[in-house]
């Protein structure tokens, strides 16, 4: 049996924590083909382009079906004859849900976009055509689910300690997973239980200070102590708070994050649905709202550019809005 590395066995006793219970660019002038370009010919050419780059058969089939249907309904034969009104007429002819219309519109827009790129259309006149679709309310992570997960993790194991710390930090501060991966020890103030994030790590480039509780403070302290052992054993030179068992950064690209993959694993293993970074961030916002924090404060904490973004982010249910408004009558 292979002996477990010393660095991966956490020395701190954390067993009691959860026992009760995320230069200026010049655009070159485009050369436009002013000759008549039939929709049918354009579709065949674009289909060949899609096949050449290996797009899946279903996507290619959608192009064929929806573009042909548009031409059939509107009676338009040449690309240069298409107007926004023709697209609206095409949409109005469908006896389907707005969600289905939106899907078909996206396909037509993609086709027209490729025609534009090929120089067959002079402007993107279709860009402002919109279809309003009610977005389903996306539930955030709940405190009960967070505490359940943390009670199931083995905090004496380095990787599980790291994951537990990440989950609680995401839930208590609402930071993005991309920000979490870049945090270093100097961002954490254990004396005041404050996460001090400089603007360089945030999407809106504004510095923010976020408080956290004593449980998270203990986890962070234990994790940072263990990190030093992991880095020493592996000869790693960094000061990131969240590292792999080999002392490396948890992200190797925008699409690869060790912690995010582990959250997916825990979600399936323990049957906890809302355990992804976005759900943890929504859970943070929802918790603030439930404690009567105003939307301006929540917006600031989330680092949103404006309150409208926060309003959409919270996805308030219609019935919930009605019941909340009723108290002001």
Short mmCIF file of N, CA and C in Angstrom, two decimals, residues 18 22 141-151 153 155 159-177 180 183 212-213 216 219-220 223 241-242 257-267 270 272 274-284 287:
data_model
loop_
_atom_site.label_atom_id
_atom_site.label_comp_id
_atom_site.label_asym_id
_atom_site.label_seq_id
_atom_site.Cartn_x
_atom_site.Cartn_y
_atom_site.Cartn_z
N UNK A 18 -18.54 21.23 11.22
CA UNK A 18 -19.81 21.00 10.55
C UNK A 18 -20.52 19.76 11.07
N UNK A 22 -20.29 27.80 -2.81
CA UNK A 22 -19.48 28.58 -4.56
C UNK A 22 -18.74 29.86 -5.23
N UNK A 141 -27.90 27.93 -4.44
CA UNK A 141 -27.57 26.95 -3.39
C UNK A 141 -28.18 27.41 -2.07
N UNK A 142 -28.59 26.46 -1.25
CA UNK A 142 -29.16 26.80 0.06
C UNK A 142 -28.15 26.49 1.15
N UNK A 143 -28.32 27.15 2.27
CA UNK A 143 -27.40 26.93 3.40
C UNK A 143 -27.48 25.48 3.87
N UNK A 144 -28.69 24.91 3.79
CA UNK A 144 -28.84 23.51 4.22
C UNK A 144 -27.98 22.58 3.36
N UNK A 145 -28.01 22.80 2.03
CA UNK A 145 -27.21 21.95 1.14
C UNK A 145 -25.72 22.15 1.35
N UNK A 146 -25.32 23.41 1.60
CA UNK A 146 -23.91 23.69 1.85
C UNK A 146 -23.44 22.97 3.10
N UNK A 147 -24.22 23.07 4.18
CA UNK A 147 -23.83 22.44 5.44
C UNK A 147 -23.85 20.91 5.32
N UNK A 148 -24.78 20.40 4.51
CA UNK A 148 -24.82 18.95 4.29
C UNK A 148 -23.54 18.48 3.62
N UNK A 149 -23.14 19.17 2.56
CA UNK A 149 -21.91 18.79 1.86
C UNK A 149 -20.70 18.87 2.79
N UNK A 150 -20.59 19.97 3.52
CA UNK A 150 -19.41 20.16 4.37
C UNK A 150 -19.35 19.13 5.49
N UNK A 151 -20.50 18.66 5.92
CA UNK A 151 -20.50 17.63 6.96
C UNK A 151 -20.08 16.27 6.41
N UNK A 153 -17.77 15.91 3.84
CA UNK A 153 -16.38 15.93 3.38
C UNK A 153 -15.42 15.60 4.52
N UNK A 155 -12.37 16.55 6.25
CA UNK A 155 -11.52 17.72 6.35
C UNK A 155 -10.09 17.39 6.75
N UNK A 159 -7.31 17.74 -0.26
CA UNK A 159 -8.15 18.14 -1.38
C UNK A 159 -9.58 18.44 -0.92
N UNK A 160 -10.11 17.61 -0.03
CA UNK A 160 -11.47 17.84 0.46
C UNK A 160 -11.54 19.08 1.35
N UNK A 161 -10.47 19.35 2.11
CA UNK A 161 -10.41 20.59 2.88
C UNK A 161 -10.42 21.79 1.94
N UNK A 162 -9.62 21.71 0.88
CA UNK A 162 -9.59 22.79 -0.12
C UNK A 162 -10.96 23.03 -0.72
N UNK A 163 -11.64 21.93 -1.11
CA UNK A 163 -12.95 22.04 -1.74
C UNK A 163 -13.98 22.62 -0.78
N UNK A 164 -13.94 22.18 0.48
CA UNK A 164 -14.87 22.68 1.49
C UNK A 164 -14.67 24.18 1.69
N UNK A 165 -13.42 24.61 1.74
CA UNK A 165 -13.11 26.03 1.92
C UNK A 165 -13.60 26.83 0.72
N UNK A 166 -13.41 26.30 -0.48
CA UNK A 166 -13.85 26.98 -1.70
C UNK A 166 -15.37 27.15 -1.72
N UNK A 167 -16.09 26.09 -1.38
CA UNK A 167 -17.56 26.13 -1.38
C UNK A 167 -18.06 27.19 -0.41
N UNK A 168 -17.54 27.18 0.80
CA UNK A 168 -18.02 28.12 1.81
C UNK A 168 -17.62 29.55 1.45
N UNK A 169 -16.45 29.72 0.86
CA UNK A 169 -16.01 31.06 0.46
C UNK A 169 -16.88 31.60 -0.67
N UNK A 170 -17.19 30.76 -1.66
CA UNK A 170 -18.07 31.18 -2.75
C UNK A 170 -19.45 31.56 -2.22
N UNK A 171 -19.95 30.78 -1.27
CA UNK A 171 -21.29 31.00 -0.74
C UNK A 171 -21.36 32.22 0.17
N UNK A 172 -20.30 32.46 0.94
CA UNK A 172 -20.33 33.57 1.90
C UNK A 172 -19.91 34.91 1.31
N UNK A 173 -19.20 34.90 0.18
CA UNK A 173 -18.74 36.16 -0.41
C UNK A 173 -19.33 36.45 -1.79
N UNK A 174 -19.81 35.42 -2.48
CA UNK A 174 -20.40 35.62 -3.79
C UNK A 174 -19.41 35.90 -4.91
N UNK A 175 -18.12 35.66 -4.67
CA UNK A 175 -17.15 35.91 -5.73
C UNK A 175 -17.27 34.86 -6.83
N UNK A 176 -16.76 35.18 -8.00
CA UNK A 176 -16.79 34.25 -9.13
C UNK A 176 -15.70 33.19 -8.95
N UNK A 177 -15.89 32.03 -9.57
CA UNK A 177 -14.91 30.95 -9.49
C UNK A 177 -13.58 31.38 -10.10
N UNK A 180 -11.84 33.32 -7.41
CA UNK A 180 -11.39 32.40 -6.37
C UNK A 180 -10.06 31.76 -6.74
N UNK A 183 -7.00 34.05 -5.97
CA UNK A 183 -6.77 34.58 -4.63
C UNK A 183 -5.42 34.13 -4.07
N UNK A 212 -16.47 37.41 6.24
CA UNK A 212 -16.84 35.99 6.36
C UNK A 212 -16.84 35.60 7.83
N UNK A 213 -17.42 34.43 8.14
CA UNK A 213 -17.60 34.05 9.53
C UNK A 213 -16.42 33.26 10.10
N UNK A 216 -15.43 29.78 8.39
CA UNK A 216 -14.62 29.93 7.18
C UNK A 216 -13.22 30.40 7.55
N UNK A 219 -11.23 27.38 8.47
CA UNK A 219 -10.90 26.60 7.28
C UNK A 219 -9.76 27.24 6.50
N UNK A 220 -9.85 28.54 6.30
CA UNK A 220 -8.81 29.25 5.55
C UNK A 220 -7.46 29.16 6.25
N UNK A 223 -6.17 25.66 5.75
CA UNK A 223 -5.80 25.42 4.36
C UNK A 223 -4.48 26.12 4.01
N UNK A 241 -4.16 30.57 -2.71
CA UNK A 241 -4.87 29.91 -1.61
C UNK A 241 -5.41 28.56 -2.06
N UNK A 242 -5.83 28.47 -3.32
CA UNK A 242 -6.41 27.24 -3.83
C UNK A 242 -5.45 26.61 -4.85
N UNK A 257 -10.99 23.91 -14.45
CA UNK A 257 -10.87 24.29 -13.05
C UNK A 257 -11.08 23.05 -12.19
N UNK A 258 -10.05 22.67 -11.46
CA UNK A 258 -10.12 21.45 -10.64
C UNK A 258 -11.28 21.49 -9.66
N UNK A 259 -11.50 22.64 -9.04
CA UNK A 259 -12.54 22.75 -8.02
C UNK A 259 -13.92 22.61 -8.64
N UNK A 260 -14.13 23.24 -9.78
CA UNK A 260 -15.43 23.14 -10.45
C UNK A 260 -15.73 21.69 -10.82
N UNK A 261 -14.74 20.96 -11.28
CA UNK A 261 -14.93 19.55 -11.62
C UNK A 261 -15.26 18.74 -10.37
N UNK A 262 -14.62 19.08 -9.26
CA UNK A 262 -14.90 18.38 -8.00
C UNK A 262 -16.33 18.67 -7.51
N UNK A 263 -16.80 19.89 -7.71
CA UNK A 263 -18.17 20.21 -7.30
C UNK A 263 -19.18 19.39 -8.09
N UNK A 264 -18.92 19.20 -9.38
CA UNK A 264 -19.79 18.36 -10.20
C UNK A 264 -19.80 16.93 -9.66
N UNK A 265 -18.64 16.46 -9.25
CA UNK A 265 -18.51 15.11 -8.70
C UNK A 265 -19.32 14.98 -7.40
N UNK A 266 -19.19 15.96 -6.50
CA UNK A 266 -19.92 15.92 -5.24
C UNK A 266 -21.43 16.00 -5.47
N UNK A 267 -21.83 16.82 -6.45
CA UNK A 267 -23.25 16.98 -6.75
C UNK A 267 -23.87 15.65 -7.14
N UNK A 270 -23.55 12.96 -3.98
CA UNK A 270 -24.39 13.18 -2.80
C UNK A 270 -25.80 13.65 -3.16
N UNK A 272 -26.83 16.48 -4.49
CA UNK A 272 -27.07 17.89 -4.19
C UNK A 272 -27.11 18.64 -5.52
N UNK A 274 -27.90 21.94 -6.66
CA UNK A 274 -27.36 23.28 -6.93
C UNK A 274 -26.00 23.47 -6.26
N UNK A 275 -25.00 22.84 -6.85
CA UNK A 275 -23.67 22.85 -6.25
C UNK A 275 -22.61 23.35 -7.22
N UNK A 276 -23.03 24.10 -8.23
CA UNK A 276 -22.05 24.67 -9.16
C UNK A 276 -21.73 26.10 -8.73
N UNK A 277 -20.62 26.68 -9.25
CA UNK A 277 -20.23 28.04 -8.83
C UNK A 277 -21.30 29.10 -9.02
N UNK A 278 -22.07 29.01 -10.12
CA UNK A 278 -23.13 30.00 -10.37
C UNK A 278 -24.24 29.87 -9.32
N UNK A 279 -24.57 28.64 -8.95
CA UNK A 279 -25.61 28.43 -7.94
C UNK A 279 -25.17 28.95 -6.58
N UNK A 280 -23.88 28.79 -6.28
CA UNK A 280 -23.34 29.29 -5.01
C UNK A 280 -23.39 30.82 -4.99
N UNK A 281 -23.09 31.43 -6.12
CA UNK A 281 -23.14 32.89 -6.21
C UNK A 281 -24.57 33.40 -6.12
N UNK A 282 -25.51 32.69 -6.77
CA UNK A 282 -26.92 33.06 -6.65
C UNK A 282 -27.41 32.85 -5.22
N UNK A 283 -26.91 31.79 -4.59
CA UNK A 283 -27.29 31.53 -3.19
C UNK A 283 -26.84 32.65 -2.27
N UNK A 284 -25.66 33.19 -2.53
CA UNK A 284 -25.15 34.33 -1.76
C UNK A 284 -26.08 35.53 -1.91
N UNK A 287 -29.48 34.89 -0.24
CA UNK A 287 -29.40 34.97 1.23
C UNK A 287 -29.44 36.42 1.69
#
